PDB file of C-alpha atoms in Angstrom:
ATOM      1  CA  UNK A   1      78.984  95.902  75.042  1.00 63.00           C
ATOM      2  CA  UNK A   2      77.955  92.559  74.933  1.00 72.00           C
ATOM      3  CA  UNK A   3      80.594  91.632  72.282  1.00 76.00           C
ATOM      4  CA  UNK A   4      83.187  93.431  75.085  1.00 70.00           C
ATOM      5  CA  UNK A   5      82.129  92.150  78.354  1.00 73.00           C
ATOM      6  CA  UNK A   6      81.822  88.595  76.778  1.00 79.00           C
ATOM      7  CA  UNK A   7      85.579  88.677  75.624  1.00 81.00           C
ATOM      8  CA  UNK A   8      86.952  90.526  78.710  1.00 78.00           C
ATOM      9  CA  UNK A   9      84.763  87.824  80.621  1.00 82.00           C
ATOM     10  CA  UNK A  10      86.590  84.735  78.636  1.00 86.00           C
ATOM     11  CA  UNK A  11      89.809  86.224  79.460  1.00 85.00           C
ATOM     12  CA  UNK A  12      89.222  87.031  82.794  1.00 84.00           C
ATOM     13  CA  UNK A  13      88.510  82.543  83.139  1.00 85.00           C
ATOM     14  CA  UNK A  14      91.349  81.636  81.558  1.00 89.00           C
ATOM     15  CA  UNK A  15      93.536  83.727  83.363  1.00 87.00           C
ATOM     16  CA  UNK A  16      92.649  82.568  86.167  1.00 85.00           C
ATOM     17  CA  UNK A  17      92.838  79.109  85.277  1.00 87.00           C
ATOM     18  CA  UNK A  18      96.073  79.506  84.213  1.00 89.00           C
ATOM     19  CA  UNK A  19      97.053  81.486  87.234  1.00 85.00           C
ATOM     20  CA  UNK A  20      95.922  78.768  89.782  1.00 84.00           C
ATOM     21  CA  UNK A  21      97.372  75.982  87.399  1.00 87.00           C
ATOM     22  CA  UNK A  22     100.771  77.408  87.454  1.00 84.00           C
ATOM     23  CA  UNK A  23     100.115  78.482  91.355  1.00 80.00           C
ATOM     24  CA  UNK A  24      99.521  74.881  92.234  1.00 80.00           C
ATOM     25  CA  UNK A  25     102.930  73.547  90.135  1.00 81.00           C
ATOM     26  CA  UNK A  26     104.701  75.713  91.897  1.00 78.00           C
ATOM     27  CA  UNK A  27     103.424  75.113  95.621  1.00 75.00           C
ATOM     28  CA  UNK A  28     104.127  71.330  94.679  1.00 74.00           C
ATOM     29  CA  UNK A  29     107.766  71.885  93.954  1.00 73.00           C
ATOM     30  CA  UNK A  30     108.743  72.626  96.905  1.00 70.00           C
ATOM     31  CA  UNK A  31     110.826  70.238  98.964  1.00 71.00           C
ATOM     32  CA  UNK A  32     108.618  67.647 101.219  1.00 70.00           C
ATOM     33  CA  UNK A  33     104.898  67.874 101.933  1.00 73.00           C
ATOM     34  CA  UNK A  34     102.758  68.639 104.698  1.00 74.00           C
ATOM     35  CA  UNK A  35     102.810  64.887 106.145  1.00 77.00           C
ATOM     36  CA  UNK A  36     106.777  65.526 106.351  1.00 76.00           C
ATOM     37  CA  UNK A  37     106.066  68.865 107.887  1.00 75.00           C
ATOM     38  CA  UNK A  38     102.916  67.964 110.626  1.00 74.00           C
ATOM     39  CA  UNK A  39     105.671  64.842 111.512  1.00 77.00           C
ATOM     40  CA  UNK A  40     108.346  66.850 112.098  1.00 75.00           C
ATOM     41  CA  UNK A  41     106.250  69.312 114.613  1.00 71.00           C
ATOM     42  CA  UNK A  42     104.984  66.283 116.104  1.00 72.00           C
ATOM     43  CA  UNK A  43     108.314  64.762 116.899  1.00 74.00           C
ATOM     44  CA  UNK A  44     109.544  68.310 118.340  1.00 72.00           C
ATOM     45  CA  UNK A  45     106.779  67.449 121.102  1.00 74.00           C
ATOM     46  CA  UNK A  46     108.312  64.058 121.707  1.00 73.00           C
ATOM     47  CA  UNK A  47     105.731  61.759 120.100  1.00 74.00           C
ATOM     48  CA  UNK A  48     107.083  59.239 117.603  1.00 76.00           C
ATOM     49  CA  UNK A  49     106.145  59.335 114.417  1.00 76.00           C
ATOM     50  CA  UNK A  50     107.386  56.191 111.777  1.00 76.00           C
ATOM     51  CA  UNK A  51     107.822  56.238 108.316  1.00 77.00           C
ATOM     52  CA  UNK A  52     104.645  54.573 108.031  1.00 80.00           C
ATOM     53  CA  UNK A  53     102.818  56.959 109.810  1.00 76.00           C
ATOM     54  CA  UNK A  54     103.621  59.613 107.329  1.00 77.00           C
ATOM     55  CA  UNK A  55     102.706  57.416 104.638  1.00 80.00           C
ATOM     56  CA  UNK A  56      99.739  56.894 105.932  1.00 82.00           C
ATOM     57  CA  UNK A  57      98.826  60.310 106.672  1.00 77.00           C
ATOM     58  CA  UNK A  58      99.998  61.509 102.580  1.00 79.00           C
ATOM     59  CA  UNK A  59      97.432  58.075 101.709  1.00 81.00           C
ATOM     60  CA  UNK A  60      94.864  59.992 103.515  1.00 77.00           C
ATOM     61  CA  UNK A  61      95.200  63.761 102.701  1.00 75.00           C
ATOM     62  CA  UNK A  62      95.603  62.218  99.176  1.00 78.00           C
ATOM     63  CA  UNK A  63      98.998  63.475  98.752  1.00 76.00           C
ATOM     64  CA  UNK A  64     100.542  60.233  97.144  1.00 78.00           C
ATOM     65  CA  UNK A  65      98.538  60.823  94.068  1.00 82.00           C
ATOM     66  CA  UNK A  66     100.318  62.922  90.888  1.00 82.00           C
ATOM     67  CA  UNK A  67     100.331  66.451  91.003  1.00 80.00           C
ATOM     68  CA  UNK A  68      97.537  67.008  88.019  1.00 84.00           C
ATOM     69  CA  UNK A  69      95.064  64.333  89.961  1.00 86.00           C
ATOM     70  CA  UNK A  70      95.193  66.655  92.819  1.00 83.00           C
ATOM     71  CA  UNK A  71      94.793  69.966  90.768  1.00 85.00           C
ATOM     72  CA  UNK A  72      92.153  68.600  88.841  1.00 86.00           C
ATOM     73  CA  UNK A  73      90.067  67.451  92.029  1.00 84.00           C
ATOM     74  CA  UNK A  74      91.010  71.037  93.764  1.00 83.00           C
ATOM     75  CA  UNK A  75      89.123  72.560  90.656  1.00 84.00           C
ATOM     76  CA  UNK A  76      86.590  70.540  90.318  1.00 85.00           C
ATOM     77  CA  UNK A  77      85.752  71.403  93.934  1.00 83.00           C
ATOM     78  CA  UNK A  78      86.601  75.684  93.494  1.00 82.00           C
ATOM     79  CA  UNK A  79      84.017  75.845  90.506  1.00 81.00           C
ATOM     80  CA  UNK A  80      81.166  74.834  92.710  1.00 81.00           C
ATOM     81  CA  UNK A  81      83.052  77.099  96.077  1.00 80.00           C
ATOM     82  CA  UNK A  82      84.568  73.999  97.722  1.00 83.00           C
ATOM     83  CA  UNK A  83      88.383  75.127  98.271  1.00 84.00           C
ATOM     84  CA  UNK A  84      88.639  72.006  99.906  1.00 82.00           C
ATOM     85  CA  UNK A  85      89.902  71.390 103.721  1.00 82.00           C
ATOM     86  CA  UNK A  86      92.723  73.135 105.140  1.00 83.00           C
ATOM     87  CA  UNK A  87      95.464  70.372 106.848  1.00 77.00           C
ATOM     88  CA  UNK A  88      97.128  72.763 109.418  1.00 80.00           C
ATOM     89  CA  UNK A  89      93.739  74.321 110.849  1.00 86.00           C
ATOM     90  CA  UNK A  90      91.941  71.082 110.881  1.00 82.00           C
ATOM     91  CA  UNK A  91      88.738  73.279 109.237  1.00 87.00           C
ATOM     92  CA  UNK A  92      87.569  73.963 105.608  1.00 88.00           C
ATOM     93  CA  UNK A  93      88.915  76.320 103.772  1.00 88.00           C
ATOM     94  CA  UNK A  94      86.685  78.829 102.808  1.00 88.00           C
ATOM     95  CA  UNK A  95      85.362  79.233 106.455  1.00 89.00           C
ATOM     96  CA  UNK A  96      89.230  80.160 106.935  1.00 90.00           C
ATOM     97  CA  UNK A  97      89.498  82.525 104.628  1.00 90.00           C
ATOM     98  CA  UNK A  98      85.847  83.474 105.218  1.00 90.00           C
ATOM     99  CA  UNK A  99      86.939  84.783 108.562  1.00 87.00           C
ATOM    100  CA  UNK A 100      89.748  87.082 107.511  1.00 86.00           C
ATOM    101  CA  UNK A 101      88.917  87.858 104.153  1.00 87.00           C
ATOM    102  CA  UNK A 102      86.199  91.278 105.206  1.00 85.00           C
ATOM    103  CA  UNK A 103      89.230  92.738 107.192  1.00 84.00           C
ATOM    104  CA  UNK A 104      91.680  92.247 104.089  1.00 85.00           C
ATOM    105  CA  UNK A 105      89.201  93.760 101.747  1.00 86.00           C
ATOM    106  CA  UNK A 106      88.617  96.345 104.064  1.00 86.00           C
ATOM    107  CA  UNK A 107      92.309  97.524 104.305  1.00 87.00           C
ATOM    108  CA  UNK A 108      92.855  97.209 100.200  1.00 86.00           C
ATOM    109  CA  UNK A 109      89.874  99.529  99.865  1.00 88.00           C
ATOM    110  CA  UNK A 110      90.733 101.796 102.248  1.00 89.00           C
ATOM    111  CA  UNK A 111      94.352 101.857 101.465  1.00 90.00           C
ATOM    112  CA  UNK A 112      93.324 102.414  97.356  1.00 90.00           C
ATOM    113  CA  UNK A 113      90.903 105.064  98.098  1.00 92.00           C
ATOM    114  CA  UNK A 114      93.968 107.060 100.581  1.00 93.00           C
ATOM    115  CA  UNK A 115      96.313 106.745  97.675  1.00 92.00           C
ATOM    116  CA  UNK A 116      93.871 108.402  95.193  1.00 92.00           C
ATOM    117  CA  UNK A 117      91.908 110.658  97.452  1.00 93.00           C
ATOM    118  CA  UNK A 118      95.933 112.524  97.886  1.00 94.00           C
ATOM    119  CA  UNK A 119      97.545 111.342  95.191  1.00 93.00           C
ATOM    120  CA  UNK A 120      95.122 113.522  92.329  1.00 93.00           C
ATOM    121  CA  UNK A 121      94.434 116.704  93.921  1.00 93.00           C
ATOM    122  CA  UNK A 122      98.795 116.744  95.037  1.00 94.00           C
ATOM    123  CA  UNK A 123      99.273 115.992  91.623  1.00 93.00           C
ATOM    124  CA  UNK A 124      97.390 118.646  90.253  1.00 92.00           C
ATOM    125  CA  UNK A 125      98.558 120.776  92.506  1.00 93.00           C
ATOM    126  CA  UNK A 126     102.602 120.607  91.486  1.00 92.00           C
ATOM    127  CA  UNK A 127     101.744 120.417  88.446  1.00 90.00           C
ATOM    128  CA  UNK A 128     100.038 124.139  88.736  1.00 89.00           C
ATOM    129  CA  UNK A 129     102.368 124.996  91.318  1.00 89.00           C
ATOM    130  CA  UNK A 130     105.513 124.014  89.350  1.00 89.00           C
ATOM    131  CA  UNK A 131     109.147 125.018  91.205  1.00 87.00           C
ATOM    132  CA  UNK A 132     107.005 126.337  94.115  1.00 90.00           C
ATOM    133  CA  UNK A 133     108.260 125.516  97.461  1.00 93.00           C
ATOM    134  CA  UNK A 134     105.146 122.843  97.818  1.00 90.00           C
ATOM    135  CA  UNK A 135     106.219 121.354  94.591  1.00 90.00           C
ATOM    136  CA  UNK A 136     109.580 120.441  96.129  1.00 93.00           C
ATOM    137  CA  UNK A 137     108.130 119.555  99.624  1.00 94.00           C
ATOM    138  CA  UNK A 138     106.069 117.199  98.092  1.00 92.00           C
ATOM    139  CA  UNK A 139     108.359 116.146  95.385  1.00 91.00           C
ATOM    140  CA  UNK A 140     110.856 115.330  98.598  1.00 93.00           C
ATOM    141  CA  UNK A 141     108.361 113.430 100.263  1.00 91.00           C
ATOM    142  CA  UNK A 142     107.210 111.736  97.473  1.00 89.00           C
ATOM    143  CA  UNK A 143     111.034 110.158  96.910  1.00 90.00           C
ATOM    144  CA  UNK A 144     110.871 109.205 100.174  1.00 91.00           C
ATOM    145  CA  UNK A 145     107.774 107.545  99.997  1.00 88.00           C
ATOM    146  CA  UNK A 146     109.475 105.119  97.309  1.00 87.00           C
ATOM    147  CA  UNK A 147     112.271 104.648  98.363  1.00 90.00           C
ATOM    148  CA  UNK A 148     111.400 103.203 102.412  1.00 89.00           C
ATOM    149  CA  UNK A 149     109.982  99.803 102.077  1.00 88.00           C
ATOM    150  CA  UNK A 150     106.420  99.101 103.284  1.00 85.00           C
ATOM    151  CA  UNK A 151     107.993  96.860 106.157  1.00 84.00           C
ATOM    152  CA  UNK A 152     110.404  99.310 107.181  1.00 88.00           C
ATOM    153  CA  UNK A 153     108.254 102.481 107.618  1.00 88.00           C
ATOM    154  CA  UNK A 154     105.543  99.891 109.875  1.00 86.00           C
ATOM    155  CA  UNK A 155     108.457  99.145 112.242  1.00 87.00           C
ATOM    156  CA  UNK A 156     109.275 103.261 112.108  1.00 88.00           C
ATOM    157  CA  UNK A 157     105.776 103.748 113.047  1.00 84.00           C
ATOM    158  CA  UNK A 158     105.469 100.964 115.423  1.00 81.00           C
ATOM    159  CA  UNK A 159     108.453 102.242 117.424  1.00 83.00           C
ATOM    160  CA  UNK A 160     107.283 106.037 117.395  1.00 84.00           C
ATOM    161  CA  UNK A 161     104.296 104.822 118.867  1.00 78.00           C
ATOM    162  CA  UNK A 162     105.197 102.742 121.520  1.00 76.00           C
ATOM    163  CA  UNK A 163     108.424 105.196 123.050  1.00 80.00           C
ATOM    164  CA  UNK A 164     106.713 108.497 122.612  1.00 78.00           C
ATOM    165  CA  UNK A 165     102.806 107.940 122.552  1.00 70.00           C
ATOM    166  CA  UNK A 166     102.750 104.610 124.820  1.00 67.00           C
ATOM    167  CA  UNK A 167     100.711 102.635 122.475  1.00 66.00           C
ATOM    168  CA  UNK A 168     100.449 100.403 120.649  1.00 66.00           C
ATOM    169  CA  UNK A 169      99.361  99.876 116.917  1.00 66.00           C
ATOM    170  CA  UNK A 170      99.483  96.658 115.731  1.00 67.00           C
ATOM    171  CA  UNK A 171      96.265  94.503 115.020  1.00 71.00           C
ATOM    172  CA  UNK A 172      93.038  95.978 114.229  1.00 74.00           C
ATOM    173  CA  UNK A 173      90.731  96.244 117.240  1.00 76.00           C
ATOM    174  CA  UNK A 174      92.041  97.441 120.975  1.00 76.00           C
ATOM    175  CA  UNK A 175      92.098  94.860 123.491  1.00 74.00           C
ATOM    176  CA  UNK A 176      88.263  95.538 124.924  1.00 75.00           C
ATOM    177  CA  UNK A 177      87.002  95.814 121.616  1.00 77.00           C
ATOM    178  CA  UNK A 178      89.096  92.617 120.471  1.00 74.00           C
ATOM    179  CA  UNK A 179      86.095  90.033 121.273  1.00 74.00           C
ATOM    180  CA  UNK A 180      83.454  92.304 121.491  1.00 78.00           C
ATOM    181  CA  UNK A 181      80.090  92.287 119.616  1.00 79.00           C
ATOM    182  CA  UNK A 182      79.861  94.499 116.426  1.00 78.00           C
ATOM    183  CA  UNK A 183      78.895  98.066 117.417  1.00 82.00           C
ATOM    184  CA  UNK A 184      79.663 101.851 116.285  1.00 84.00           C
ATOM    185  CA  UNK A 185      82.468 101.902 118.917  1.00 84.00           C
ATOM    186  CA  UNK A 186      83.904  98.725 117.452  1.00 83.00           C
ATOM    187  CA  UNK A 187      83.663 100.489 113.941  1.00 83.00           C
ATOM    188  CA  UNK A 188      85.328 103.669 115.127  1.00 84.00           C
ATOM    189  CA  UNK A 189      88.177 101.430 117.190  1.00 81.00           C
ATOM    190  CA  UNK A 190      88.559  99.561 113.576  1.00 80.00           C
ATOM    191  CA  UNK A 191      88.715 102.626 111.879  1.00 82.00           C
ATOM    192  CA  UNK A 192      91.104 104.090 114.270  1.00 80.00           C
ATOM    193  CA  UNK A 193      93.579 100.954 113.782  1.00 80.00           C
ATOM    194  CA  UNK A 194      92.806 101.324 109.954  1.00 84.00           C
ATOM    195  CA  UNK A 195      94.908 104.557 110.182  1.00 84.00           C
ATOM    196  CA  UNK A 196      98.342 102.846 110.133  1.00 85.00           C
ATOM    197  CA  UNK A 197      98.252  99.620 108.181  1.00 87.00           C
ATOM    198  CA  UNK A 198      96.405 102.133 105.220  1.00 89.00           C
ATOM    199  CA  UNK A 199      99.462 104.477 105.338  1.00 89.00           C
ATOM    200  CA  UNK A 200     102.114 101.339 105.627  1.00 89.00           C
ATOM    201  CA  UNK A 201     100.600  99.760 102.319  1.00 88.00           C
ATOM    202  CA  UNK A 202      99.552 103.638 100.601  1.00 90.00           C
ATOM    203  CA  UNK A 203     102.400 106.244 100.959  1.00 91.00           C
ATOM    204  CA  UNK A 204     104.701 104.489  98.157  1.00 88.00           C
ATOM    205  CA  UNK A 205     101.452 103.848  96.003  1.00 88.00           C
ATOM    206  CA  UNK A 206     100.398 107.485  96.451  1.00 92.00           C
ATOM    207  CA  UNK A 207     104.398 108.941  96.215  1.00 92.00           C
ATOM    208  CA  UNK A 208     103.846 107.107  91.993  1.00 91.00           C
ATOM    209  CA  UNK A 209     100.527 107.946  91.552  1.00 92.00           C
ATOM    210  CA  UNK A 210     101.287 111.625  92.823  1.00 93.00           C
ATOM    211  CA  UNK A 211     104.285 112.168  90.454  1.00 92.00           C
ATOM    212  CA  UNK A 212     102.648 110.353  87.082  1.00 91.00           C
ATOM    213  CA  UNK A 213      99.081 112.646  88.087  1.00 92.00           C
ATOM    214  CA  UNK A 214     101.922 115.520  87.852  1.00 92.00           C
ATOM    215  CA  UNK A 215     103.684 114.849  84.615  1.00 91.00           C
ATOM    216  CA  UNK A 216     100.160 113.983  82.992  1.00 90.00           C
ATOM    217  CA  UNK A 217      98.851 117.358  83.850  1.00 89.00           C
ATOM    218  CA  UNK A 218     101.862 119.577  82.843  1.00 90.00           C
ATOM    219  CA  UNK A 219     101.679 117.598  79.591  1.00 88.00           C
ATOM    220  CA  UNK A 220      97.868 118.060  79.036  1.00 86.00           C
ATOM    221  CA  UNK A 221      98.655 121.765  80.024  1.00 84.00           C
ATOM    222  CA  UNK A 222     101.098 122.384  77.415  1.00 80.00           C
ATOM    223  CA  UNK A 223      99.096 121.461  74.580  1.00 80.00           C
ATOM    224  CA  UNK A 224      97.496 123.355  72.046  1.00 80.00           C
ATOM    225  CA  UNK A 225      93.357 122.946  72.860  1.00 80.00           C
ATOM    226  CA  UNK A 226      94.202 123.948  76.125  1.00 77.00           C
ATOM    227  CA  UNK A 227      95.472 127.912  74.821  1.00 76.00           C
ATOM    228  CA  UNK A 228      92.386 127.627  72.386  1.00 77.00           C
ATOM    229  CA  UNK A 229      90.491 126.740  75.622  1.00 74.00           C
ATOM    230  CA  UNK A 230      91.885 129.887  77.188  1.00 74.00           C
ATOM    231  CA  UNK A 231      91.194 132.289  74.638  1.00 73.00           C
ATOM    232  CA  UNK A 232      87.521 131.584  74.556  1.00 74.00           C
ATOM    233  CA  UNK A 233      87.054 132.905  77.902  1.00 73.00           C
ATOM    234  CA  UNK A 234      86.741 130.005  80.589  1.00 73.00           C
ATOM    235  CA  UNK A 235      88.294 130.427  84.162  1.00 76.00           C
ATOM    236  CA  UNK A 236      91.410 128.818  84.845  1.00 77.00           C
ATOM    237  CA  UNK A 237      89.596 126.430  87.427  1.00 80.00           C
ATOM    238  CA  UNK A 238      87.323 125.313  84.469  1.00 78.00           C
ATOM    239  CA  UNK A 239      89.840 125.244  82.135  1.00 79.00           C
ATOM    240  CA  UNK A 240      91.624 122.947  84.396  1.00 82.00           C
ATOM    241  CA  UNK A 241      88.884 120.748  85.473  1.00 78.00           C
ATOM    242  CA  UNK A 242      87.527 120.174  82.198  1.00 78.00           C
ATOM    243  CA  UNK A 243      89.967 119.389  80.088  1.00 79.00           C
ATOM    244  CA  UNK A 244      93.934 119.182  81.115  1.00 84.00           C
ATOM    245  CA  UNK A 245      92.886 117.174  84.702  1.00 85.00           C
ATOM    246  CA  UNK A 246      90.146 114.588  82.649  1.00 82.00           C
ATOM    247  CA  UNK A 247      92.788 113.731  80.139  1.00 81.00           C
ATOM    248  CA  UNK A 248      95.293 113.560  82.844  1.00 85.00           C
ATOM    249  CA  UNK A 249      93.114 110.759  85.207  1.00 84.00           C
ATOM    250  CA  UNK A 250      93.359 108.526  81.547  1.00 81.00           C
ATOM    251  CA  UNK A 251      96.827 106.723  82.523  1.00 81.00           C
ATOM    252  CA  UNK A 252      95.755 107.206  86.374  1.00 84.00           C
ATOM    253  CA  UNK A 253      92.372 105.225  86.253  1.00 80.00           C
ATOM    254  CA  UNK A 254      94.197 102.649  84.724  1.00 78.00           C
ATOM    255  CA  UNK A 255      96.629 101.807  87.203  1.00 82.00           C
ATOM    256  CA  UNK A 256      93.763 100.484  89.185  1.00 78.00           C
ATOM    257  CA  UNK A 257      94.097  96.907  88.358  1.00 73.00           C
ATOM    258  CA  UNK A 258      97.949  96.305  89.566  1.00 74.00           C
ATOM    259  CA  UNK A 259      97.578  99.223  92.328  1.00 80.00           C
ATOM    260  CA  UNK A 260      95.410  96.916  93.570  1.00 78.00           C
ATOM    261  CA  UNK A 261      97.657  94.065  93.427  1.00 74.00           C
ATOM    262  CA  UNK A 262     100.232  96.181  94.744  1.00 77.00           C
ATOM    263  CA  UNK A 263      98.367  96.783  98.094  1.00 82.00           C
ATOM    264  CA  UNK A 264      97.761  92.570  98.170  1.00 77.00           C
ATOM    265  CA  UNK A 265     101.008  91.570  97.200  1.00 72.00           C
ATOM    266  CA  UNK A 266     102.329  93.694  99.907  1.00 75.00           C
ATOM    267  CA  UNK A 267      99.854  92.582 102.749  1.00 75.00           C
ATOM    268  CA  UNK A 268     101.401  89.920 104.287  1.00 77.00           C
ATOM    269  CA  UNK A 269     104.558  91.102 105.231  1.00 78.00           C
ATOM    270  CA  UNK A 270     102.953  94.444 106.551  1.00 81.00           C
ATOM    271  CA  UNK A 271     100.277  92.218 108.075  1.00 80.00           C
ATOM    272  CA  UNK A 272     103.324  90.206 110.338  1.00 78.00           C
ATOM    273  CA  UNK A 273     105.340  93.250 111.747  1.00 80.00           C
ATOM    274  CA  UNK A 274     101.572  95.133 112.488  1.00 80.00           C
ATOM    275  CA  UNK A 275      99.600  91.792 113.644  1.00 78.00           C
ATOM    276  CA  UNK A 276      97.242  92.253 111.548  1.00 81.00           C
ATOM    277  CA  UNK A 277      94.406  89.373 111.533  1.00 80.00           C
ATOM    278  CA  UNK A 278      93.938  89.309 107.876  1.00 81.00           C
ATOM    279  CA  UNK A 279      94.729  87.255 104.985  1.00 85.00           C
ATOM    280  CA  UNK A 280      98.477  88.266 104.563  1.00 81.00           C
ATOM    281  CA  UNK A 281     100.062  85.893 107.701  1.00 84.00           C
ATOM    282  CA  UNK A 282      97.577  83.458 107.158  1.00 87.00           C
ATOM    283  CA  UNK A 283      98.862  83.238 103.566  1.00 87.00           C
ATOM    284  CA  UNK A 284     102.397  83.228 104.407  1.00 84.00           C
ATOM    285  CA  UNK A 285     101.540  80.476 107.082  1.00 84.00           C
ATOM    286  CA  UNK A 286      99.308  78.516 104.417  1.00 85.00           C
ATOM    287  CA  UNK A 287     103.068  78.581 102.689  1.00 82.00           C
ATOM    288  CA  UNK A 288     105.539  77.460 105.531  1.00 80.00           C
ATOM    289  CA  UNK A 289     103.682  74.377 105.906  1.00 79.00           C
ATOM    290  CA  UNK A 290     102.891  73.879 102.670  1.00 77.00           C
ATOM    291  CA  UNK A 291      98.772  73.811 102.709  1.00 81.00           C
ATOM    292  CA  UNK A 292      98.848  73.634  99.750  1.00 79.00           C
ATOM    293  CA  UNK A 293      94.341  73.805  99.317  1.00 82.00           C
ATOM    294  CA  UNK A 294      94.527  76.988 101.580  1.00 87.00           C
ATOM    295  CA  UNK A 295      97.694  78.609  99.818  1.00 85.00           C
ATOM    296  CA  UNK A 296      96.068  78.280  96.338  1.00 83.00           C
ATOM    297  CA  UNK A 297      93.103  78.871  97.582  1.00 86.00           C
ATOM    298  CA  UNK A 298      94.279  82.059  98.288  1.00 88.00           C
ATOM    299  CA  UNK A 299      96.112  82.930  95.359  1.00 86.00           C
ATOM    300  CA  UNK A 300      93.020  82.041  93.003  1.00 85.00           C
ATOM    301  CA  UNK A 301      91.270  84.814  95.422  1.00 86.00           C
ATOM    302  CA  UNK A 302      93.802  87.066  94.880  1.00 85.00           C
ATOM    303  CA  UNK A 303      93.819  87.006  91.043  1.00 84.00           C
ATOM    304  CA  UNK A 304      90.119  87.346  90.959  1.00 85.00           C
ATOM    305  CA  UNK A 305      90.250  90.716  92.710  1.00 84.00           C
ATOM    306  CA  UNK A 306      92.950  91.878  90.416  1.00 83.00           C
ATOM    307  CA  UNK A 307      91.593  90.703  87.203  1.00 84.00           C
ATOM    308  CA  UNK A 308      87.900  92.379  88.674  1.00 84.00           C
ATOM    309  CA  UNK A 309      90.234  95.914  89.396  1.00 82.00           C
ATOM    310  CA  UNK A 310      91.576  95.423  85.791  1.00 81.00           C
ATOM    311  CA  UNK A 311      88.425  95.182  84.138  1.00 81.00           C
ATOM    312  CA  UNK A 312      86.520  98.305  86.285  1.00 81.00           C
ATOM    313  CA  UNK A 313      89.618 100.275  85.443  1.00 79.00           C
ATOM    314  CA  UNK A 314      89.013  99.518  81.540  1.00 78.00           C
ATOM    315  CA  UNK A 315      85.514 100.534  82.061  1.00 78.00           C
ATOM    316  CA  UNK A 316      86.629 104.174  83.761  1.00 77.00           C
ATOM    317  CA  UNK A 317      89.201 104.717  81.047  1.00 75.00           C
ATOM    318  CA  UNK A 318      85.745 104.489  78.471  1.00 73.00           C
ATOM    319  CA  UNK A 319      83.855 106.721  80.933  1.00 75.00           C
ATOM    320  CA  UNK A 320      86.807 109.349  81.035  1.00 71.00           C
ATOM    321  CA  UNK A 321      87.465 109.575  77.855  1.00 68.00           C
ATOM    322  CA  UNK A 322      85.052 109.404  74.715  1.00 66.00           C
ATOM    323  CA  UNK A 323      87.960 108.725  72.270  1.00 66.00           C
ATOM    324  CA  UNK A 324      87.897 105.284  73.529  1.00 64.00           C
ATOM    325  CA  UNK A 325      85.428 102.743  72.740  1.00 59.00           C
ATOM    326  CA  UNK A 326      84.505  99.344  73.831  1.00 49.00           C
ATOM    327  CA  UNK A 327      84.939  98.016  70.733  1.00 49.00           C
TER     328      UNK A 327
END
């Protein structure tokens, strides 16, 4: 167990290092830098900006140094929890992210719970009731869920809400609770506003997991050990839950890591459409403004969440299937 954990932690650290390096290089490869973007914004307001002013800003922000020097300085600070200073927000990166990360994690984990809570029972039902009306209905719904992009589904829900219910689903709070102190009423308002983002982000993943669960259960039901267990006198429900479902959960549990990646990667566009105050729009703005330290910190955190999700899925596989050993 200790050997397994040590090896996985070493792989996680190496992966985080490589991802941070690659993302830093990619962001640096874009033409221009923050100093030029800031100068263009000032010039648009009528201010007079000279080349000397732009160069002075580059020196002040450290943009005149080679990329590897900038990366080394950022990495040294990140190891101590200091992700640098956001040029666009004029605040420390840690403070900017800390304001939005709790809502991002709330949406992400609520979406994961929604996907697995819906897909597992529906997949089991579709496998047991194969070729029934319910199976066909869930199959059609699943194909539609896979085909419709997240942002398009968000736009459709926005239109339906405005057109037929005269209620906006944008944001995570009603206007009366947006700046109010936390209370039980504000928590209820947040949960009500979470429904649409969770459904939008989780529809495609739920459809995929439902099809995967159906196929896995069907594959297990056709194996010889199921016939032997049925002959031993087990009830259909005991037989289903004790053997086929347990074995079918293995490939589903292994998807936890990249399902979390899928949810986080789809959050920026959905966040823009639904006007969510999470890290999605923050990340897009950081890329557009070439705010490298903020964008790099967000990529670093997203990668860390993905690696942690993959690690948890490996542990779940060990718990679900005794044939799998940590060694």
